[in-house]
GROMACS .gro file of C-alpha atoms in nm:
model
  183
    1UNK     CA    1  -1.176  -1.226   0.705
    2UNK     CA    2  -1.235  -0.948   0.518
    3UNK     CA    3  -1.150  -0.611   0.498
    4UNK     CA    4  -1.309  -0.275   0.327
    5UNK     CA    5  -1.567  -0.388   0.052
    6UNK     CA    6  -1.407  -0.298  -0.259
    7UNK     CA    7  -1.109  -0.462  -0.165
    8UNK     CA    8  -1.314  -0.779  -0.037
    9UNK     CA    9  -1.502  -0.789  -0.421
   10UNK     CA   10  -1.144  -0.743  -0.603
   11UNK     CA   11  -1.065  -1.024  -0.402
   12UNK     CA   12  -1.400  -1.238  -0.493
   13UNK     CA   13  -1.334  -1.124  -0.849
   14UNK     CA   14  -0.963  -1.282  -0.892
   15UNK     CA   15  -1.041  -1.585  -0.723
   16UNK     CA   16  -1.378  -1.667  -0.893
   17UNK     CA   17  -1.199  -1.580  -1.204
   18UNK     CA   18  -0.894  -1.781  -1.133
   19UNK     CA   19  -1.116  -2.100  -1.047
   20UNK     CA   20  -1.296  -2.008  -1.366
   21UNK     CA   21  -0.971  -2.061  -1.543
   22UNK     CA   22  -0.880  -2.327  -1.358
   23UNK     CA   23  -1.205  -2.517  -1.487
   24UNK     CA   24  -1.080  -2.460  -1.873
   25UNK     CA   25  -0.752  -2.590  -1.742
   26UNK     CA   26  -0.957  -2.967  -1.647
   27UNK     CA   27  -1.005  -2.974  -2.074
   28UNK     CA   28  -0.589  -3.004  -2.045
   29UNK     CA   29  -0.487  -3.383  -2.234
   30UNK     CA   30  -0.248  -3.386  -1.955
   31UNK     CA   31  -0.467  -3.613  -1.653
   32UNK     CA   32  -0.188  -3.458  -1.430
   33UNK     CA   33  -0.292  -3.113  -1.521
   34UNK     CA   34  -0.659  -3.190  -1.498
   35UNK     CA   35  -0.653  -3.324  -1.136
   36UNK     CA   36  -0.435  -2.972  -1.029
   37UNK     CA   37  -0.693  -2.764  -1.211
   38UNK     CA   38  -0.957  -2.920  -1.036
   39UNK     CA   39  -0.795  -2.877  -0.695
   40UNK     CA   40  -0.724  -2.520  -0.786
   41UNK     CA   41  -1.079  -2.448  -0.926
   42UNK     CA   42  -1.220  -2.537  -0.569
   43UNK     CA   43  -0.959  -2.346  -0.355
   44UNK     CA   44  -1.052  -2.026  -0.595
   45UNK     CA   45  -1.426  -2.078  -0.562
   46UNK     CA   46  -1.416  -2.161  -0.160
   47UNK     CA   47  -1.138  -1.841  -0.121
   48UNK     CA   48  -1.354  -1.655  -0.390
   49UNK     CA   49  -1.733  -1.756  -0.154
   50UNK     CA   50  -1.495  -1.643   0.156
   51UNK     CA   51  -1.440  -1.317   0.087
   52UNK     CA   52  -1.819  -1.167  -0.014
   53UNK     CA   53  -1.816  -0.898   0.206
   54UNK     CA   54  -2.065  -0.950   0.487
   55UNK     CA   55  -2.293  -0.646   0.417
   56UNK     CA   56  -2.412  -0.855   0.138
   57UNK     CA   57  -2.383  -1.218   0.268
   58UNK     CA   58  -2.327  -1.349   0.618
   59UNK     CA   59  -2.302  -1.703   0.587
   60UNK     CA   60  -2.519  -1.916   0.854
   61UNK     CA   61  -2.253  -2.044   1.110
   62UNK     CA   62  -2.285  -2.390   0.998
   63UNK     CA   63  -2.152  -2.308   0.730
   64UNK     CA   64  -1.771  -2.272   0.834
   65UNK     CA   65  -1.751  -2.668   0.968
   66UNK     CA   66  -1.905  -2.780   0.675
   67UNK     CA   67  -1.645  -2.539   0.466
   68UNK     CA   68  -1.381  -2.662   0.663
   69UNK     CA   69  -1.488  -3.037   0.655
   70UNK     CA   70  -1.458  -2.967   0.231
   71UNK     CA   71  -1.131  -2.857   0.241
   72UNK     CA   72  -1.061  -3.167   0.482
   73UNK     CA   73  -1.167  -3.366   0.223
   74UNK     CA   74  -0.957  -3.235  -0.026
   75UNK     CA   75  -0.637  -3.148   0.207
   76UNK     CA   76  -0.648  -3.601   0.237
   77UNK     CA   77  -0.684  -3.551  -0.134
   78UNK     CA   78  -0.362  -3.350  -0.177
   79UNK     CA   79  -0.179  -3.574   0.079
   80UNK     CA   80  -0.254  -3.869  -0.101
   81UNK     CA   81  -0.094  -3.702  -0.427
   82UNK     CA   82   0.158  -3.579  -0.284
   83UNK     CA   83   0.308  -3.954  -0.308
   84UNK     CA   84   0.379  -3.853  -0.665
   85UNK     CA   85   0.536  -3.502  -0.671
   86UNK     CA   86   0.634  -3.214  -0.420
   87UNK     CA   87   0.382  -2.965  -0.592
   88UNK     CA   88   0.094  -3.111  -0.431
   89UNK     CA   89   0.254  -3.048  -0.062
   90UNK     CA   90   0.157  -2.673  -0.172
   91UNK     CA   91  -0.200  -2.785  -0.240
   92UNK     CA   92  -0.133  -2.959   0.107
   93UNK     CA   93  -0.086  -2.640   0.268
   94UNK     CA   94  -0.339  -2.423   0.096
   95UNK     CA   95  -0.582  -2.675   0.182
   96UNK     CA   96  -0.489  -2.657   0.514
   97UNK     CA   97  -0.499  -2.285   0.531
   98UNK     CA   98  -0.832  -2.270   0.430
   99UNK     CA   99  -0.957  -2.534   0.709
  100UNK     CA  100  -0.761  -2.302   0.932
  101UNK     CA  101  -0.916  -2.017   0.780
  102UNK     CA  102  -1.329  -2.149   0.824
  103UNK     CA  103  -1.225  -2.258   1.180
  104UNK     CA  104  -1.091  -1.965   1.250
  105UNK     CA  105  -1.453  -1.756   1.143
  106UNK     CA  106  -1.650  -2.055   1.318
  107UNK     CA  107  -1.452  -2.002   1.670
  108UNK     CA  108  -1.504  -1.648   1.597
  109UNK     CA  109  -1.831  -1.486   1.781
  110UNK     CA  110  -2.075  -1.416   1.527
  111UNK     CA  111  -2.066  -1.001   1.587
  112UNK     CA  112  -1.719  -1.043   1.455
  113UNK     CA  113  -1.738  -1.223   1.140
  114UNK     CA  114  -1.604  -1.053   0.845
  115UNK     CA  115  -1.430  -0.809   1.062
  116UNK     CA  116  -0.994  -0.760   0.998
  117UNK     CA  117  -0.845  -0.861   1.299
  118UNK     CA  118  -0.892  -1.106   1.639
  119UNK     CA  119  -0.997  -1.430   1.448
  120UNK     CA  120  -0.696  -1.704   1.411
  121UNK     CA  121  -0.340  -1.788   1.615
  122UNK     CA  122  -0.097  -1.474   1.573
  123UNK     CA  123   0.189  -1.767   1.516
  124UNK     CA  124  -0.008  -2.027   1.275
  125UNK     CA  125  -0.127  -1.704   1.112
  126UNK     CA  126   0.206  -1.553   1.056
  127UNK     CA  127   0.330  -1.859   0.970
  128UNK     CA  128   0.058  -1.929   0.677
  129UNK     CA  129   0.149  -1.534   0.568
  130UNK     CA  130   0.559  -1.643   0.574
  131UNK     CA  131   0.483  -1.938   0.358
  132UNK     CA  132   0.239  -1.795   0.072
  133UNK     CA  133   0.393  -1.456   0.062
  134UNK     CA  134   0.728  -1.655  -0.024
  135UNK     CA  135   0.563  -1.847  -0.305
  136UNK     CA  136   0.401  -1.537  -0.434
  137UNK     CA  137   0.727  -1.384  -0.438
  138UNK     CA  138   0.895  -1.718  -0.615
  139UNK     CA  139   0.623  -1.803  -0.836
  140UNK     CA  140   0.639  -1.434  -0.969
  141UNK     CA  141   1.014  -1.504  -1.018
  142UNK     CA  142   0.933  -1.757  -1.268
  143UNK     CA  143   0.681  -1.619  -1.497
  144UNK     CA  144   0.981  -1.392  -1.575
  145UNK     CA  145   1.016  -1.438  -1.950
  146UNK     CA  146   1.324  -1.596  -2.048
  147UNK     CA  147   1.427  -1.644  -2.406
  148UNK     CA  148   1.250  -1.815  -2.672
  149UNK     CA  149   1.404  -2.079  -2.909
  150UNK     CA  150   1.462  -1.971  -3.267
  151UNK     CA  151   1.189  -2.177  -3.407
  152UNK     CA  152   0.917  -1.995  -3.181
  153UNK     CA  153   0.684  -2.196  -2.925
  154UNK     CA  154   0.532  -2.490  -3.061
  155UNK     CA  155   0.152  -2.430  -3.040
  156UNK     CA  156  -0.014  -2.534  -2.693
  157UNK     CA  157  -0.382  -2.529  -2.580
  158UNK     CA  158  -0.501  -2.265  -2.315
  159UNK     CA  159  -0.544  -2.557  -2.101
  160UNK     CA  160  -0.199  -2.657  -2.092
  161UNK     CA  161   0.023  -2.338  -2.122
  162UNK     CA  162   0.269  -2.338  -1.824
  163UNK     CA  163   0.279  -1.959  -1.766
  164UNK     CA  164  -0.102  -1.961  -1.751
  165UNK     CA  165  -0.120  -2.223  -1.460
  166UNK     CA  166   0.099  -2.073  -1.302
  167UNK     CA  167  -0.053  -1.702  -1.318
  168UNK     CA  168  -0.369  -1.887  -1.165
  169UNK     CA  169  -0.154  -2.005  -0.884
  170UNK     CA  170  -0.028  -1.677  -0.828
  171UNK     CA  171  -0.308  -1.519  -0.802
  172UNK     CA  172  -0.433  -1.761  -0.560
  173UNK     CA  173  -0.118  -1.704  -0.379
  174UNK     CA  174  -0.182  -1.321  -0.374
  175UNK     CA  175  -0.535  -1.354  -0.289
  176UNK     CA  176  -0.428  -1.597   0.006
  177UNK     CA  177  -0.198  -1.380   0.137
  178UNK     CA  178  -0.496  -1.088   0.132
  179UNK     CA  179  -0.711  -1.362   0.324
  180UNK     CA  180  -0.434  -1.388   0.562
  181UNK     CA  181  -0.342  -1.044   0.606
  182UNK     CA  182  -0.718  -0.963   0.723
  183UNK     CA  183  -0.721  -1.252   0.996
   0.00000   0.00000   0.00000
């Protein structure tokens, strides 16, 4: 899963940093917002724990089950909310990805962990990389300024400002798609 080590820690970086974010995000007043942030704070962390390049930590291989029986846990999680709103089918899938993703390392033999290429399903691969590159690509799309109302933005906590949730879900997005791209 990953590919030439500074690449792998610009990877760890963004994600940890994203799920850092996303933990200032669970302060939102919004509950709605809180339970997303949380949900994104663990798919940063688990992505960001993924990618440490191998040279400096090669995770015991009980480790991918257990990693994929967490994002199990919170793929139910995500189905369950998706009762209430569309944007949780994308936590639906994410989570999913990364069970796909620690099964993929735990089928994998151990001499080829955290090597690009022969882990994963060519089709169920490509079709993860189809999916998330197209958000990346739409979600960029929409932190396109548009214009601002005479009176100015009304003031809004860090926790709650749109454009920053949805920066952390791009980068997420992008750093999926890297995850991906290295299968």
């Amino acid at each position: 899963m990953h590919g030439p080590g500074s690449a792998a820690w610009l990877l760890v970086a963004l994600c940890a940093a994203t799920g850092a974010y996303c933990l200032l995000r669970m302060r939102s007043g919004v509950e709605e917002q809180r339970r997303a942030a949380g949900g994104e704070a663990l798919m940063g962390f688990g992505m960001a724990a993924m990618a440490v390049p191998a040279t400096v930590f090669t995770p015991p291989r009980w480790a991918w089950p257990l990693y994929a029986a967490v994002f199990a846990a919170a793929a139910l999680r995500a189905l369950w909310a998706a009762r209430g709103g569309p944007h949780h089918l994308h936590h639906l899938v994410g989570t999913a990805a990364m069970i796909y993703m620690a099964l993929a390392m735990a089928a994998s033999p151990v001499s080829h962990h955290h090597t690009a290429g022969g882990s994963g399903v060519p089709l169920v691969t490509g079709l993860l990389l189809l999916y998330f590159t197209g958000y990346v690509l739409v979600t960029g799309a929409r932190l396109v300024p548009s214009a601002v109302p005479a009176g100015g933005p009304a003031a809004v906590r860090w926790g709650d400002r749109p454009e920053l949730a949805r920066a952390c879900r791009l980068s997420m997005g992008i750093g999926m798609v890297a995850m991906l791209l290295t299968m």
